[in-house]
Tab-separated table of C-alpha atoms and ligand atoms in Angstrom:
chain	number	residue	atom	x	y	z
A	1	MET	CA	-0.295	-6.618	-18.003
A	2	LEU	CA	-0.117	-4.369	-21.040
A	3	ILE	CA	3.064	-2.657	-22.091
A	4	ARG	CA	2.822	0.931	-23.189
A	5	PRO	CA	5.438	3.555	-23.903
A	6	PRO	CA	6.606	5.609	-20.923
A	7	ASN	CA	5.282	9.170	-20.626
A	8	ASP	CA	2.012	8.130	-22.175
A	9	ILE	CA	-1.133	9.788	-20.800
A	10	LEU	CA	-1.598	8.661	-17.218
A	11	SER	CA	-4.776	6.735	-16.642
A	12	SER	CA	-5.576	9.187	-13.885
A	13	GLU	CA	-5.742	11.997	-16.444
A	14	ILE	CA	-8.577	10.433	-18.371
A	15	THR	CA	-10.719	9.803	-15.327
A	16	PRO	CA	-13.526	12.241	-14.530
A	17	HIS	CA	-12.631	14.284	-11.498
A	18	GLU	CA	-14.762	15.641	-8.747
A	19	VAL	CA	-15.538	19.266	-8.153
A	20	TYR	CA	-13.244	19.731	-5.164
A	21	ARG	CA	-10.263	18.332	-7.004
A	22	GLU	CA	-11.012	20.341	-10.133
A	23	ARG	CA	-11.145	23.451	-8.022
A	24	ARG	CA	-7.844	22.599	-6.343
A	25	ARG	CA	-6.241	22.092	-9.717
A	26	PHE	CA	-7.644	25.413	-10.876
A	27	MET	CA	-6.201	27.081	-7.774
A	28	GLN	CA	-2.879	25.379	-8.384
A	29	GLY	CA	-2.884	26.791	-11.902
A	30	MET	CA	-3.684	30.257	-10.607
A	31	GLY	CA	-0.806	30.101	-8.152
A	32	VAL	CA	-3.144	30.465	-5.184
A	33	LEU	CA	-1.665	27.440	-3.464
A	34	ALA	CA	1.858	28.622	-4.146
A	35	ALA	CA	0.942	31.838	-2.341
A	36	GLY	CA	-0.169	29.686	0.574
A	37	ALA	CA	3.218	27.987	0.546
A	38	ALA	CA	4.929	31.373	0.826
A	39	LEU	CA	2.911	31.956	3.990
A	40	GLY	CA	4.254	28.719	5.430
A	41	VAL	CA	1.349	26.481	4.472
A	42	ALA	CA	2.773	23.401	2.818
A	43	ALA	CA	0.818	23.326	-0.413
A	44	ASP	CA	2.488	20.301	-1.909
A	45	VAL	CA	1.581	17.766	0.716
A	46	GLU	CA	-2.192	17.753	0.801
A	47	ALA	CA	-4.408	15.089	-0.665
A	48	GLY	CA	-5.753	16.197	-4.013
A	49	VAL	CA	-2.570	18.011	-5.034
A	50	ARG	CA	-1.146	16.779	-8.309
A	51	LEU	CA	2.250	15.064	-8.019
A	52	ALA	CA	4.829	16.452	-10.428
A	53	GLY	CA	6.871	14.399	-12.866
A	54	VAL	CA	4.963	11.137	-12.583
A	55	ARG	CA	5.859	8.739	-15.387
A	56	GLY	CA	3.656	6.137	-16.918
A	57	SER	CA	4.863	2.571	-16.509
A	58	ALA	CA	4.487	-0.863	-18.040
A	59	TYR	CA	2.255	-1.814	-15.097
A	60	THR	CA	-1.216	-1.247	-16.436
A	61	LEU	CA	-4.299	-3.452	-16.587
A	62	ASN	CA	-7.137	-3.636	-19.023
A	63	GLU	CA	-9.634	-3.721	-16.192
A	64	ALA	CA	-11.745	-0.764	-15.144
A	65	LYS	CA	-10.140	1.314	-12.424
A	66	THR	CA	-12.110	1.636	-9.206
A	67	PRO	CA	-13.500	5.198	-9.024
A	68	TYR	CA	-11.511	7.686	-6.910
A	69	LYS	CA	-14.508	8.137	-4.657
A	70	SER	CA	-14.603	4.437	-3.695
A	71	VAL	CA	-10.827	4.160	-3.358
A	72	THR	CA	-10.871	7.025	-0.858
A	73	THR	CA	-14.062	6.347	1.120
A	74	TYR	CA	-14.097	2.541	1.473
A	75	ASN	CA	-10.958	1.781	3.455
A	76	ASN	CA	-9.366	-0.332	6.131
A	77	PHE	CA	-7.153	1.697	8.458
A	78	TYR	CA	-7.874	0.542	11.984
A	79	GLU	CA	-5.869	3.405	13.484
A	80	PHE	CA	-8.880	5.523	12.535
A	81	GLY	CA	-11.652	3.051	13.355
A	82	THR	CA	-12.813	-0.335	12.152
A	83	GLY	CA	-15.666	0.837	9.915
A	84	LYS	CA	-15.067	1.231	6.180
A	85	SER	CA	-15.993	4.932	6.233
A	86	ASP	CA	-14.095	5.703	9.472
A	87	PRO	CA	-10.704	6.390	7.847
A	88	ALA	CA	-12.135	8.949	5.404
A	89	GLU	CA	-14.035	10.593	8.263
A	90	ASN	CA	-11.285	10.538	10.905
A	91	ALA	CA	-7.915	10.651	9.141
A	92	GLY	CA	-8.191	14.199	7.803
A	93	GLY	CA	-6.291	15.656	10.755
A	94	LEU	CA	-3.281	13.335	10.524
A	95	ASN	CA	-0.203	15.503	10.272
A	96	THR	CA	1.935	14.110	7.459
A	97	ARG	CA	4.663	16.791	7.662
A	98	PRO	CA	7.275	16.698	8.959
A	99	TRP	CA	7.476	12.935	8.456
A	100	THR	CA	10.496	10.684	8.562
A	101	VAL	CA	11.100	7.044	7.802
A	102	ALA	CA	13.945	5.388	9.725
A	103	VAL	CA	15.828	2.737	7.758
A	104	GLU	CA	17.726	0.551	10.182
A	105	GLY	CA	18.820	-2.872	11.363
A	106	GLU	CA	20.958	-5.157	9.210
A	107	VAL	CA	22.088	-2.508	6.722
A	108	ASN	CA	25.432	-0.922	5.935
A	109	LYS	CA	23.810	2.454	5.375
A	110	PRO	CA	21.129	3.116	7.984
A	111	GLY	CA	19.508	6.505	7.831
A	112	VAL	CA	16.522	8.698	8.466
A	113	TYR	CA	14.764	9.851	5.322
A	114	ASP	CA	12.351	12.752	5.309
A	115	MET	CA	9.553	12.955	2.757
A	116	ASP	CA	11.433	15.361	0.507
A	117	MET	CA	14.253	12.829	0.247
A	118	LEU	CA	11.848	9.962	-0.362
A	119	LEU	CA	9.977	11.843	-3.081
A	120	LYS	CA	13.293	12.381	-4.877
A	121	LEU	CA	14.798	8.968	-4.203
A	122	ALA	CA	13.668	7.512	-7.535
A	123	PRO	CA	11.399	8.582	-10.395
A	124	LEU	CA	7.736	8.417	-9.452
A	125	GLU	CA	5.719	6.014	-11.584
A	126	GLU	CA	2.062	5.287	-11.993
A	127	ARG	CA	1.240	1.610	-11.542
A	128	VAL	CA	-2.246	0.245	-11.866
A	129	TYR	CA	-2.555	-2.708	-9.506
A	130	ARG	CA	-5.284	-5.113	-8.521
A	131	MET	CA	-5.766	-5.072	-4.745
A	132	ARG	CA	-7.537	-7.887	-2.902
A	133	CYS	CA	-8.647	-7.553	0.725
A	134	VAL	CA	-8.764	-10.733	2.802
A	135	GLU	CA	-12.396	-9.844	3.559
A	136	GLY	CA	-13.360	-10.685	-0.025
A	137	TRP	CA	-13.463	-7.381	-1.900
A	138	SER	CA	-11.085	-5.974	-4.459
A	139	MET	CA	-10.224	-2.770	-6.286
A	140	VAL	CA	-8.067	-1.628	-9.197
A	141	ILE	CA	-5.993	1.356	-8.093
A	142	PRO	CA	-3.610	3.614	-10.040
A	143	TRP	CA	-0.877	4.087	-7.437
A	144	VAL	CA	1.976	6.542	-7.669
A	145	GLY	CA	5.257	5.517	-6.103
A	146	PHE	CA	8.633	3.905	-6.600
A	147	PRO	CA	9.853	0.338	-6.174
A	148	LEU	CA	10.948	-0.561	-2.641
A	149	HIS	CA	14.139	-2.090	-4.081
A	150	GLU	CA	15.357	1.436	-4.858
A	151	LEU	CA	15.438	2.199	-1.157
A	152	ILE	CA	16.850	-1.228	-0.266
A	153	ARG	CA	19.715	-0.781	-2.704
A	154	ARG	CA	20.642	2.516	-1.042
A	155	ALA	CA	20.419	0.994	2.441
A	156	ASN	CA	22.780	-1.786	1.330
A	157	PRO	CA	21.633	-4.714	3.512
A	158	THR	CA	24.159	-6.943	5.266
A	159	GLY	CA	24.302	-10.689	4.704
A	160	ASN	CA	22.162	-11.159	7.820
A	161	ALA	CA	19.156	-9.339	6.373
A	162	ARG	CA	16.578	-12.008	5.570
A	163	TYR	CA	13.347	-10.126	6.251
A	164	VAL	CA	12.095	-6.557	6.258
A	165	GLU	CA	9.824	-5.239	8.992
A	166	PHE	CA	7.532	-2.261	8.402
A	167	VAL	CA	6.378	-0.288	11.424
A	168	THR	CA	3.675	2.318	11.085
A	169	LEU	CA	2.901	5.422	13.146
A	170	HIS	CA	1.933	4.961	16.797
A	171	ASP	CA	0.319	8.174	17.979
A	172	PRO	CA	-2.998	7.726	19.811
A	173	GLY	CA	-3.330	11.523	19.965
A	174	GLN	CA	-3.672	11.635	16.195
A	175	MET	CA	-5.004	8.145	15.620
A	176	PRO	CA	-8.173	7.667	17.681
A	177	GLY	CA	-8.437	3.989	16.766
A	178	GLN	CA	-5.241	3.334	18.723
A	179	ARG	CA	-7.084	4.183	21.940
A	180	SER	CA	-8.898	0.870	21.572
A	181	ARG	CA	-7.098	-2.444	21.602
A	182	VAL	CA	-8.322	-4.038	18.395
A	183	LEU	CA	-4.643	-4.611	17.553
A	184	ASP	CA	-1.417	-4.430	19.530
A	185	TRP	CA	-0.157	-1.070	18.208
A	186	PRO	CA	1.791	-0.064	16.253
A	187	TYR	CA	0.677	-1.899	13.125
A	188	VAL	CA	3.592	-4.061	11.996
A	189	GLU	CA	4.020	-5.955	8.741
A	190	GLY	CA	6.827	-7.867	7.136
A	191	LEU	CA	8.178	-9.303	3.911
A	192	ARG	CA	10.869	-11.822	3.113
A	193	MET	CA	13.876	-10.142	1.491
A	194	ASP	CA	13.143	-11.496	-1.996
A	195	GLU	CA	9.527	-10.313	-1.726
A	196	ALA	CA	10.717	-6.875	-0.673
A	197	MET	CA	13.127	-6.800	-3.630
A	198	ASN	CA	10.516	-7.975	-6.152
A	199	PRO	CA	9.976	-5.312	-8.838
A	200	LEU	CA	6.220	-5.282	-8.103
A	201	THR	CA	6.669	-4.159	-4.491
A	202	LEU	CA	5.973	-0.454	-4.289
A	203	LEU	CA	6.312	2.370	-1.814
A	204	ALA	CA	3.304	4.492	-2.720
A	205	VAL	CA	3.020	8.235	-2.130
A	206	GLY	CA	0.006	8.924	-4.306
A	207	LEU	CA	-2.968	7.633	-6.241
A	208	TYR	CA	-4.773	8.890	-9.319
A	209	GLY	CA	-1.745	11.136	-9.961
A	210	GLU	CA	-2.200	13.006	-6.696
A	211	VAL	CA	-0.802	13.093	-3.171
A	212	LEU	CA	-2.059	10.105	-1.166
A	213	PRO	CA	-5.169	10.915	0.871
A	214	ASN	CA	-4.566	10.277	4.583
A	215	GLN	CA	-7.114	7.451	4.665
A	216	ASN	CA	-5.051	5.584	2.049
A	217	GLY	CA	-1.883	5.663	4.146
A	218	ALA	CA	-0.273	9.066	3.715
A	219	PRO	CA	2.394	10.084	3.404
A	220	ILE	CA	3.942	6.752	2.427
A	221	ARG	CA	2.662	3.174	2.416
A	222	LEU	CA	3.578	-0.203	1.097
A	223	VAL	CA	1.756	-1.796	-1.853
A	224	VAL	CA	2.202	-5.555	-2.384
A	225	PRO	CA	-0.369	-6.488	-5.015
A	226	TRP	CA	-0.064	-10.295	-4.918
A	227	LYS	CA	-0.796	-10.414	-1.180
A	228	TYR	CA	-3.927	-9.677	0.817
A	229	GLY	CA	-4.404	-5.964	1.452
A	230	PHE	CA	-3.330	-6.042	5.087
A	231	LYS	CA	0.308	-6.635	4.065
A	232	SER	CA	0.271	-3.180	2.450
A	233	ALA	CA	1.097	-1.209	5.609
A	234	LYS	CA	0.021	2.434	5.728
A	235	SER	CA	1.756	5.510	7.156
A	236	ILE	CA	5.160	3.858	7.593
A	237	VAL	CA	7.720	5.364	9.993
A	238	ARG	CA	10.306	2.584	10.229
A	239	ILE	CA	11.753	0.017	7.826
A	240	ARG	CA	13.883	-2.476	9.668
A	241	PHE	CA	16.072	-5.205	8.138
A	242	VAL	CA	16.177	-8.289	10.330
A	243	GLU	CA	17.393	-11.855	10.463
A	244	LYS	CA	14.252	-13.412	11.951
A	245	GLN	CA	10.756	-13.390	10.520
A	246	PRO	CA	8.922	-10.382	12.000
A	247	LEU	CA	5.839	-10.952	14.119
A	248	THR	CA	3.155	-9.006	12.288
A	249	ALA	CA	0.241	-7.257	13.997
A	250	TRP	CA	-2.256	-9.680	12.469
A	251	MET	CA	-0.244	-12.799	13.353
A	252	LYS	CA	-0.050	-11.524	16.915
A	253	ALA	CA	-3.794	-10.866	17.007
A	254	THR	CA	-5.038	-14.095	15.384
A	255	PRO	CA	-2.262	-16.523	14.435
A	256	SER	CA	-4.687	-19.224	13.321
A	257	GLU	CA	-6.226	-16.878	10.745
A	258	TYR	CA	-3.295	-14.790	9.529
A	259	GLY	CA	0.072	-16.191	8.584
A	260	PHE	CA	3.220	-14.408	7.504
A	261	TYR	CA	2.919	-14.931	3.751
A	262	SER	CA	-0.721	-13.995	3.127
A	263	ASN	CA	-0.416	-14.568	-0.596
A	264	VAL	CA	-3.717	-14.244	-2.409
A	265	ASN	CA	-4.696	-17.883	-2.959
A	266	PRO	CA	-8.198	-18.971	-4.005
A	267	GLN	CA	-7.324	-22.554	-3.018
A	268	VAL	CA	-6.554	-21.792	0.614
A	269	ASP	CA	-9.587	-20.588	2.506
A	270	HIS	CA	-9.559	-18.313	5.504
A	271	PRO	CA	-10.640	-20.476	8.507
A	272	ARG	CA	-13.967	-18.630	8.598
A	273	TRP	CA	-14.724	-18.061	4.914
A	274	SER	CA	-13.863	-19.036	1.353
A	275	GLN	CA	-11.261	-17.097	-0.618
A	276	ALA	CA	-12.329	-18.531	-3.976
A	277	ARG	CA	-14.267	-15.478	-5.133
A	278	GLU	CA	-14.304	-11.755	-4.590
A	279	ARG	CA	-16.471	-8.723	-5.126
A	280	ARG	CA	-14.801	-6.026	-7.177
A	281	ILE	CA	-16.040	-2.789	-5.608
A	282	GLY	CA	-18.618	-1.270	-7.961
A	283	GLU	CA	-19.592	-4.570	-9.562
A	284	PHE	CA	-22.648	-6.659	-8.784
A	285	PHE	CA	-21.540	-10.192	-9.589
A	286	LYS	CA	-18.633	-11.823	-7.822
A	287	ARG	CA	-15.616	-12.880	-9.833
A	288	ASP	CA	-13.112	-15.679	-9.344
A	289	THR	CA	-10.071	-14.750	-7.309
A	290	LEU	CA	-6.839	-15.306	-9.216
A	291	MET	CA	-3.817	-17.165	-7.825
A	292	PHE	CA	-1.351	-14.559	-6.513
A	293	ASN	CA	-4.045	-12.025	-7.437
A	294	GLY	CA	-3.099	-12.503	-11.096
A	295	TYR	CA	0.624	-11.791	-10.581
A	296	GLY	CA	1.844	-15.404	-10.695
A	297	ALA	CA	4.152	-14.817	-13.660
A	298	GLN	CA	6.048	-12.252	-11.586
A	299	VAL	CA	6.012	-13.922	-8.163
A	300	ALA	CA	5.269	-17.668	-8.278
A	301	GLN	CA	8.964	-18.615	-8.559
A	302	MET	CA	9.623	-17.156	-5.102
A	303	TYR	CA	7.417	-19.844	-3.555
A	304	ARG	CA	8.446	-22.843	-5.619
A	305	GLY	CA	8.596	-25.958	-3.444
A	306	MET	CA	6.727	-24.311	-0.570
A	307	ASP	CA	3.510	-25.818	0.764
A	308	LEU	CA	1.241	-22.782	0.483
A	309	LYS	CA	-1.386	-24.388	2.723
A	310	ARG	CA	1.146	-24.546	5.505
A	311	TYR	CA	2.815	-21.217	4.723
A	312	PHE	CA	-0.411	-19.257	4.355
B	1	LIG	N1	-1.347	0.925	9.253
B	1	LIG	C1	-2.330	0.190	8.675
B	1	LIG	N2	-2.143	-0.253	7.421
B	1	LIG	C2	-3.120	-0.984	6.828
B	1	LIG	C3	-4.318	-1.313	7.505
B	1	LIG	C4	-4.476	-0.826	8.829
B	1	LIG	O1	-5.488	-1.059	9.510
B	1	LIG	N3	-3.462	-0.071	9.378
B	1	LIG	N4	-5.276	-2.070	6.875
B	1	LIG	C5	-4.834	-2.931	5.757
B	1	LIG	C6	-5.917	-3.546	5.008
B	1	LIG	S1	-6.787	-4.788	5.785
B	1	LIG	C7	-6.193	-3.222	3.707
B	1	LIG	S2	-7.351	-4.071	2.811
B	1	LIG	C8	-5.494	-2.089	3.057
B	1	LIG	C9	-6.515	-1.117	2.488
B	1	LIG	O2	-5.871	-0.098	1.760
B	1	LIG	P1	-6.754	1.043	1.060
B	1	LIG	O3	-7.708	1.553	2.104
B	1	LIG	O4	-5.800	2.081	0.584
B	1	LIG	O5	-7.492	0.403	-0.069
B	1	LIG	O6	-4.641	-1.379	3.952
B	1	LIG	C10	-3.885	-2.198	4.804
B	1	LIG	N5	-2.912	-1.393	5.530
B	2	LIG	MO1	-7.884	-5.970	4.114
């Protein structure tokens, strides 16, 4: 991780952009989109719209970022189909406004936050994170978001809060993948309280400096870079503080293959394949997978004394 001064040029600003996005930006500059807003079209919520006031952060990598095109067309989002291109093809119609996130359970200050509140909850930062899917591929993505601990602090958990459960949208009308039973919907994930509080854990609302495309989990998704990608739940509607370890969608589906922790660990293989190496999207040769996806210095102490083969 390289440290750089805040308010430096965002990495997303030095990346070549595609025609559509350039045109959008041009229209934004011309005030065309603002005119749309006056007509009741929410101009500030669509993928491709630049997020205002995003700060640089100390979380950068000197690894090549995965191109925007790959980040937004090679996805897992089973609510929109199980194929990698399904989310980009089918998620366009997901209505991300109005959108609320209920914060509830073992907290002194439960509440319902709408997106305007969430976007103003804490300064938005760009954080370039390595992401590793359990299937064996990885990407480097410049997320935009704020640390989950900012929201947790406001919710003020009670002494009984030991885990956090994340529930994502259940709406088969908008999410065609939910009409098939690949998973027991809604998609549920969970973190232990200390994992949720870890400074690395992000609530993301954008990538490459822009509003999150629907296929990447709009309008708000979790990003937990030291864990396999499936822990990073997309399109969250409920954040629940609980005493008992949540039963996640993947544990429910295949408990022998997916445990609660799901820390990236090249020494613990998936029952059906090795986790020792990975293919970085866009590269030809595989590379070694790093313990905790390379974030050991920030997270290893949370698991000290735990048998990571047992708590996989
Ligand atoms: N709601 C929901 N969240 C989800 C998934 C999903 O199917 N549904 N897939 C997960 C998996 S397996 C991965 S690898 C990441 C992929 O995120 P990305 O498409 O933004 O790279 O999202 C995770 N979050
Ligand atoms: Mo994944």
